[in-house]
Amino acid sequence: MRQRNDKKRYRILEQVKGFRKKMEQLSDEALSGLTAKFRRRLKKGETLDDLLPEAFAAVCEADRRILGMFPFEVQILGGIALHQGCFAEMNTGEGKTLTATMPLYLNALSGKSTILVTTNEYLALRDAEEMGPMYRFMGLTTAVGVRADGKPLTNKDKKKIYAADIVYTTNGVLGFDYLLNNLVTSAQDRFLRDFDYVIIDEADSVLLDGAQMPLVISGAPRVQSNLYATADFFVSMLKEGRDYETEEKKVWLTEKGVAYAEQFFRIDNFYSREHFEMNRHVILALRAHVLFEKGKEYLVSKEGELYLLDGGSGRILPGVKLRGGQQQALEVKEKLPVSSENRSVASITYQSLFRLFPKMAGMSGTISDAKEELMEVYGAEVTVIPPNRPVQRKDLRDRYFRNAEEQLQAALVFAEAVHATGRPVLIVAASIRETERISEELIRKGIPHNLLNANNAFWEADMIKEAGQKHAVTVATSMAGRGTDIRLGRGVKKLGGLMVIGIGRMKNKRQERQARGRAGRQGDPGSSCFFVSLQDEVVRENAPENPDRYIKGEKNLRERKLKKIIDAAPETAEEFAVLSRRQAMDYDGVLQRQRNLIYQIRDSLLDGNTLKRKRILEIASGNIRRFLESEKDMDIHTVGRYILDNISYRLDDDLDDMVLHEKQSVGRYLLKKVKSSLQEQEKNLGGREPMNDFIRVATLRAMDDAWIEQVDYLQQLQAAVSGRVSAQRNPLFEYQREARYSFGIMEETIYRNLIRNILLSNVSYDADGKQVILFP
């Protein structure tokens, strides 16, 4: 199947090339005028596939005239694959930015949403600025979803941005904009168009490495719990193996640990619903101490702020906080001031976000290693685009060591020798802590260098641009300037090009290939060499047997055995990562189904639809039925209280005449009160049309209040159920069961508050004639 698709793409490539002379002969006016002609042809029934050869050829010529760059044949091939909804693997330096201009132009002709997503603001701004003149020449509008000064955008600004033919933005901004767009309370405030086509740059970083970190919109803070410090103290006394066990980035209490918790907190059942908060705080504290390592998952700034780190790139994740109280548990662990635990108002993962697009494509230099997972999750083919020039980079044999000290010193000696020849050197390490240690050693040796990690990522692009100059030495985490080319300085090619030195085995093949790929750009010379040891983090966490005896020399170890242990670790780590991503998708799938339902109803309401009187009375009748079923001994005060809280602020004299022991009679009386209050509210509002507007707003308010509580609860629940392994329970099954149960409660809450909002709200009008509603 894949070979057939490849042949088809080459046939299309020949068709594109066939239009080259025709395009060269067109005047600027005629070339740019093709856009209007293409759009007319679409309206007459032709498809984007029909237009592709000619449209791609037009963009190639426009790229040449406006940007001074004519796409290579392999770039055109990549563009065809992207239009077809594939993930295209293109080597570093092959010109992915230029490649994207062709499918972006073609799909924008449809008039539907066309977006390119990058991993950071710098790349979004750079690509839009560099490619924008060509799009404008061809009569298309472009916009960027981020600002260079970092100032926030208003909904009005965003509406203008997303109305553009082609939008460049980041995955984080797009995700948050999607959530915010579904929190607006009026149709005029919505700013997103319906999703249609998206290209994801560095797709493996976004869809794989960033898949498990959900985007969360936070709302009003909840009352601060004093259980964080208590739970942290309790967890500090636990012993691994006796009180808790850990496996595959999970941790749970053993039976002894549960018994100890019940004794310590003086409770009878650690897993009972009434002790949910206690259970949750203990699990959060346990996760903070066991699963989160400073310098790897997070760092603490000099100002005492705790920042999360991107596991794939090492970048700081600005504005991203762990959900469900995990952030606060980490702050207590680090003895920092505890921030407010905000409610989660809305949440989505990148997996769920990009599956909302009818047509999705992606590009990266290292995506083919995950082709099975990407096909399973997104149903998209991964195609490898050949390089424009043969790769000349020499990947030297890896060097294997027992311990980290021997590994580091050997790597530094090697780096010093290469540096002495004048060749530029890029040293890549797995963590921030390791890059800083390497930097210290280089300073001792008197070797000038640049240090690039999450602590100074602001200078990333400038550092990477200089990394290919003579005598340059750059130390970086695996972030190492993805999206920014390392161009070789004058005379460097003769010296052998860039040397990449990796210290430590990476978590997976993709990260290692990404690091090696910094050298040998577009057929340039270059080389790479990795120095690995049994003390590499990925080896210690995933080795099939404890490597400590070999590290200390207590047990003989042949080089073949050493190599086998070290090389097997990333494969095991990736297997766990794939499993973890699938679990994250399963968990978010539960929320996604509920989220889709709520958002569909919200959109319907914002579009002008409202509840009919018959439906309102059905909801009120259901509320009354549940009230009557919950009351065993009915008295006049109970019924009166229900009326005051749910139907009317006025009690009528006929309340005393009601036959309380006949619940059907009470139900008829209460429904009659509902009808009366409904008519009175409509009269106060001045008729059916303003009443419909009011009902629409009242319904939105009831839905949003209940949905916010549901999202917040599910965020807390996900962390809490992870500790139920020791109770012989399946965490995902527990989560699904609790989520269904809580969704039912949420529905009842919506129905109850909906009727209260309609019947008890105080409505007035301001000077401009707009409704001002005081909800009960």
mmCIF file of N, CA and C in Angstrom, residues 626-677:
data_model
loop_
_atom_site.group_PDB
_atom_site.id
_atom_site.type_symbol
_atom_site.label_atom_id
_atom_site.label_comp_id
_atom_site.label_asym_id
_atom_site.label_seq_id
_atom_site.Cartn_x
_atom_site.Cartn_y
_atom_site.Cartn_z
ATOM 1 N N ARG A 626 -37.664 13.762 41.706
ATOM 2 C CA ARG A 626 -36.496 13.380 42.512
ATOM 3 C C ARG A 626 -36.606 13.940 43.922
ATOM 4 N N PHE A 627 -37.138 15.143 44.058
ATOM 5 C CA PHE A 627 -37.328 15.732 45.389
ATOM 6 C C PHE A 627 -38.301 14.907 46.215
ATOM 7 N N LEU A 628 -39.412 14.528 45.617
ATOM 8 C CA LEU A 628 -40.417 13.761 46.348
ATOM 9 C C LEU A 628 -39.898 12.376 46.725
ATOM 10 N N GLU A 629 -39.109 11.766 45.826
ATOM 11 C CA GLU A 629 -38.551 10.436 46.121
ATOM 12 C C GLU A 629 -37.530 10.493 47.251
ATOM 13 N N SER A 630 -36.872 11.624 47.402
ATOM 14 C CA SER A 630 -35.833 11.744 48.440
ATOM 15 C C SER A 630 -36.402 12.053 49.823
ATOM 16 N N GLU A 631 -37.660 12.482 49.877
ATOM 17 C CA GLU A 631 -38.273 12.865 51.152
ATOM 18 C C GLU A 631 -39.216 11.759 51.635
ATOM 19 N N LYS A 632 -38.863 11.147 52.754
ATOM 20 C CA LYS A 632 -39.718 10.090 53.306
ATOM 21 C C LYS A 632 -40.884 10.688 54.096
ATOM 22 N N ASP A 633 -40.588 11.624 54.982
ATOM 23 C CA ASP A 633 -41.613 12.253 55.813
ATOM 24 C C ASP A 633 -41.815 13.690 55.348
ATOM 25 N N MET A 634 -42.867 13.899 54.595
ATOM 26 C CA MET A 634 -43.141 15.211 54.028
ATOM 27 C C MET A 634 -43.854 16.096 55.045
ATOM 28 N N ASP A 635 -43.393 17.340 55.183
ATOM 29 C CA ASP A 635 -44.129 18.302 56.012
ATOM 30 C C ASP A 635 -44.186 19.635 55.279
ATOM 31 N N ILE A 636 -44.987 20.533 55.839
ATOM 32 C CA ILE A 636 -45.247 21.804 55.179
ATOM 33 C C ILE A 636 -43.995 22.657 55.033
ATOM 34 N N HIS A 637 -43.084 22.553 55.996
ATOM 35 C CA HIS A 637 -41.842 23.343 55.964
ATOM 36 C C HIS A 637 -40.903 22.843 54.859
ATOM 37 N N THR A 638 -40.849 21.510 54.674
ATOM 38 C CA THR A 638 -39.989 20.938 53.634
ATOM 39 C C THR A 638 -40.448 21.389 52.244
ATOM 40 N N VAL A 639 -41.760 21.314 52.002
ATOM 41 C CA VAL A 639 -42.304 21.728 50.712
ATOM 42 C C VAL A 639 -42.101 23.228 50.502
ATOM 43 N N GLY A 640 -42.343 24.011 51.551
ATOM 44 C CA GLY A 640 -42.157 25.456 51.447
ATOM 45 C C GLY A 640 -40.712 25.822 51.138
ATOM 46 N N ARG A 641 -39.794 25.107 51.783
ATOM 47 C CA ARG A 641 -38.382 25.372 51.537
ATOM 48 C C ARG A 641 -37.999 25.048 50.095
ATOM 49 N N TYR A 642 -38.565 23.952 49.548
ATOM 50 C CA TYR A 642 -38.290 23.581 48.165
ATOM 51 C C TYR A 642 -38.804 24.660 47.216
ATOM 52 N N ILE A 643 -39.966 25.198 47.479
ATOM 53 C CA ILE A 643 -40.523 26.251 46.629
ATOM 54 C C ILE A 643 -39.633 27.486 46.661
ATOM 55 N N LEU A 644 -39.221 27.895 47.854
ATOM 56 C CA LEU A 644 -38.396 29.101 47.981
ATOM 57 C C LEU A 644 -37.025 28.931 47.334
ATOM 58 N N ASP A 645 -36.485 27.720 47.377
ATOM 59 C CA ASP A 645 -35.142 27.474 46.836
ATOM 60 C C ASP A 645 -35.137 27.201 45.331
ATOM 61 N N ASN A 646 -36.295 26.810 44.779
ATOM 62 C CA ASN A 646 -36.294 26.334 43.396
ATOM 63 C C ASN A 646 -37.346 26.924 42.472
ATOM 64 N N ILE A 647 -38.426 27.497 43.028
ATOM 65 C CA ILE A 647 -39.534 27.899 42.160
ATOM 66 C C ILE A 647 -39.911 29.366 42.308
ATOM 67 N N SER A 648 -40.126 29.822 43.517
ATOM 68 C CA SER A 648 -40.611 31.187 43.719
ATOM 69 C C SER A 648 -40.190 31.699 45.088
ATOM 70 N N TYR A 649 -39.953 33.015 45.157
ATOM 71 C CA TYR A 649 -39.623 33.626 46.442
ATOM 72 C C TYR A 649 -40.880 33.961 47.247
ATOM 73 N N ARG A 650 -42.053 33.556 46.744
ATOM 74 C CA ARG A 650 -43.311 33.860 47.413
ATOM 75 C C ARG A 650 -44.081 32.566 47.681
ATOM 76 N N LEU A 651 -44.572 32.402 48.900
ATOM 77 C CA LEU A 651 -45.402 31.254 49.266
ATOM 78 C C LEU A 651 -46.861 31.687 49.269
ATOM 79 N N ASP A 652 -47.714 30.933 48.605
ATOM 80 C CA ASP A 652 -49.135 31.265 48.543
ATOM 81 C C ASP A 652 -49.884 30.668 49.731
ATOM 82 N N ASP A 653 -51.073 31.215 50.005
ATOM 83 C CA ASP A 653 -51.872 30.753 51.138
ATOM 84 C C ASP A 653 -52.362 29.332 50.959
ATOM 85 N N ASP A 654 -52.532 28.893 49.699
ATOM 86 C CA ASP A 654 -53.078 27.545 49.476
ATOM 87 C C ASP A 654 -52.102 26.431 49.818
ATOM 88 N N LEU A 655 -50.879 26.798 50.209
ATOM 89 C CA LEU A 655 -49.896 25.778 50.606
ATOM 90 C C LEU A 655 -50.406 24.973 51.797
ATOM 91 N N ASP A 656 -51.124 25.636 52.706
ATOM 92 C CA ASP A 656 -51.609 24.955 53.909
ATOM 93 C C ASP A 656 -52.689 23.931 53.589
ATOM 94 N N ASP A 657 -53.369 24.059 52.450
ATOM 95 C CA ASP A 657 -54.466 23.157 52.102
ATOM 96 C C ASP A 657 -53.992 21.889 51.401
ATOM 97 N N MET A 658 -52.673 21.771 51.147
ATOM 98 C CA MET A 658 -52.147 20.644 50.406
ATOM 99 C C MET A 658 -52.220 19.353 51.225
ATOM 100 N N VAL A 659 -52.541 18.238 50.542
ATOM 101 C CA VAL A 659 -52.567 16.919 51.188
ATOM 102 C C VAL A 659 -51.150 16.347 51.108
ATOM 103 N N LEU A 660 -50.386 16.443 52.198
ATOM 104 C CA LEU A 660 -48.954 16.139 52.164
ATOM 105 C C LEU A 660 -48.666 14.648 52.000
ATOM 106 N N HIS A 661 -49.591 13.783 52.483
ATOM 107 C CA HIS A 661 -49.286 12.350 52.404
ATOM 108 C C HIS A 661 -49.519 11.787 51.006
ATOM 109 N N GLU A 662 -50.124 12.575 50.125
ATOM 110 C CA GLU A 662 -50.297 12.165 48.731
ATOM 111 C C GLU A 662 -49.254 12.880 47.863
ATOM 112 N N LYS A 663 -48.167 12.163 47.551
ATOM 113 C CA LYS A 663 -47.058 12.792 46.831
ATOM 114 C C LYS A 663 -47.446 13.233 45.423
ATOM 115 N N GLN A 664 -48.371 12.517 44.797
ATOM 116 C CA GLN A 664 -48.819 12.931 43.474
ATOM 117 C C GLN A 664 -49.509 14.283 43.536
ATOM 118 N N SER A 665 -50.242 14.486 44.602
ATOM 119 C CA SER A 665 -50.918 15.771 44.795
ATOM 120 C C SER A 665 -49.905 16.889 45.000
ATOM 121 N N VAL A 666 -48.858 16.610 45.799
ATOM 122 C CA VAL A 666 -47.800 17.591 46.033
ATOM 123 C C VAL A 666 -47.080 17.900 44.713
ATOM 124 N N GLY A 667 -46.832 16.853 43.932
ATOM 125 C CA GLY A 667 -46.158 17.041 42.650
ATOM 126 C C GLY A 667 -46.956 17.914 41.703
ATOM 127 N N ARG A 668 -48.269 17.679 41.626
ATOM 128 C CA ARG A 668 -49.114 18.496 40.754
ATOM 129 C C ARG A 668 -49.112 19.955 41.213
ATOM 130 N N TYR A 669 -49.133 20.140 42.535
ATOM 131 C CA TYR A 669 -49.138 21.501 43.083
ATOM 132 C C TYR A 669 -47.845 22.243 42.722
ATOM 133 N N LEU A 670 -46.701 21.539 42.889
ATOM 134 C CA LEU A 670 -45.411 22.174 42.601
ATOM 135 C C LEU A 670 -45.259 22.474 41.114
ATOM 136 N N LEU A 671 -45.727 21.580 40.240
ATOM 137 C CA LEU A 671 -45.630 21.822 38.800
ATOM 138 C C LEU A 671 -46.520 23.000 38.401
ATOM 139 N N LYS A 672 -47.672 23.116 39.062
ATOM 140 C CA LYS A 672 -48.544 24.262 38.823
ATOM 141 C C LYS A 672 -47.837 25.559 39.192
ATOM 142 N N LYS A 673 -47.066 25.531 40.303
ATOM 143 C CA LYS A 673 -46.296 26.704 40.731
ATOM 144 C C LYS A 673 -45.221 27.047 39.698
ATOM 145 N N VAL A 674 -44.613 26.017 39.114
ATOM 146 C CA VAL A 674 -43.600 26.238 38.087
ATOM 147 C C VAL A 674 -44.210 26.953 36.888
ATOM 148 N N LYS A 675 -45.355 26.465 36.414
ATOM 149 C CA LYS A 675 -46.031 27.081 35.264
ATOM 150 C C LYS A 675 -46.375 28.538 35.555
ATOM 151 N N SER A 676 -46.857 28.794 36.776
ATOM 152 C CA SER A 676 -47.231 30.153 37.165
ATOM 153 C C SER A 676 -46.013 31.069 37.187
ATOM 154 N N SER A 677 -44.899 30.577 37.769
ATOM 155 C CA SER A 677 -43.673 31.385 37.845
ATOM 156 C C SER A 677 -43.088 31.626 36.459
#
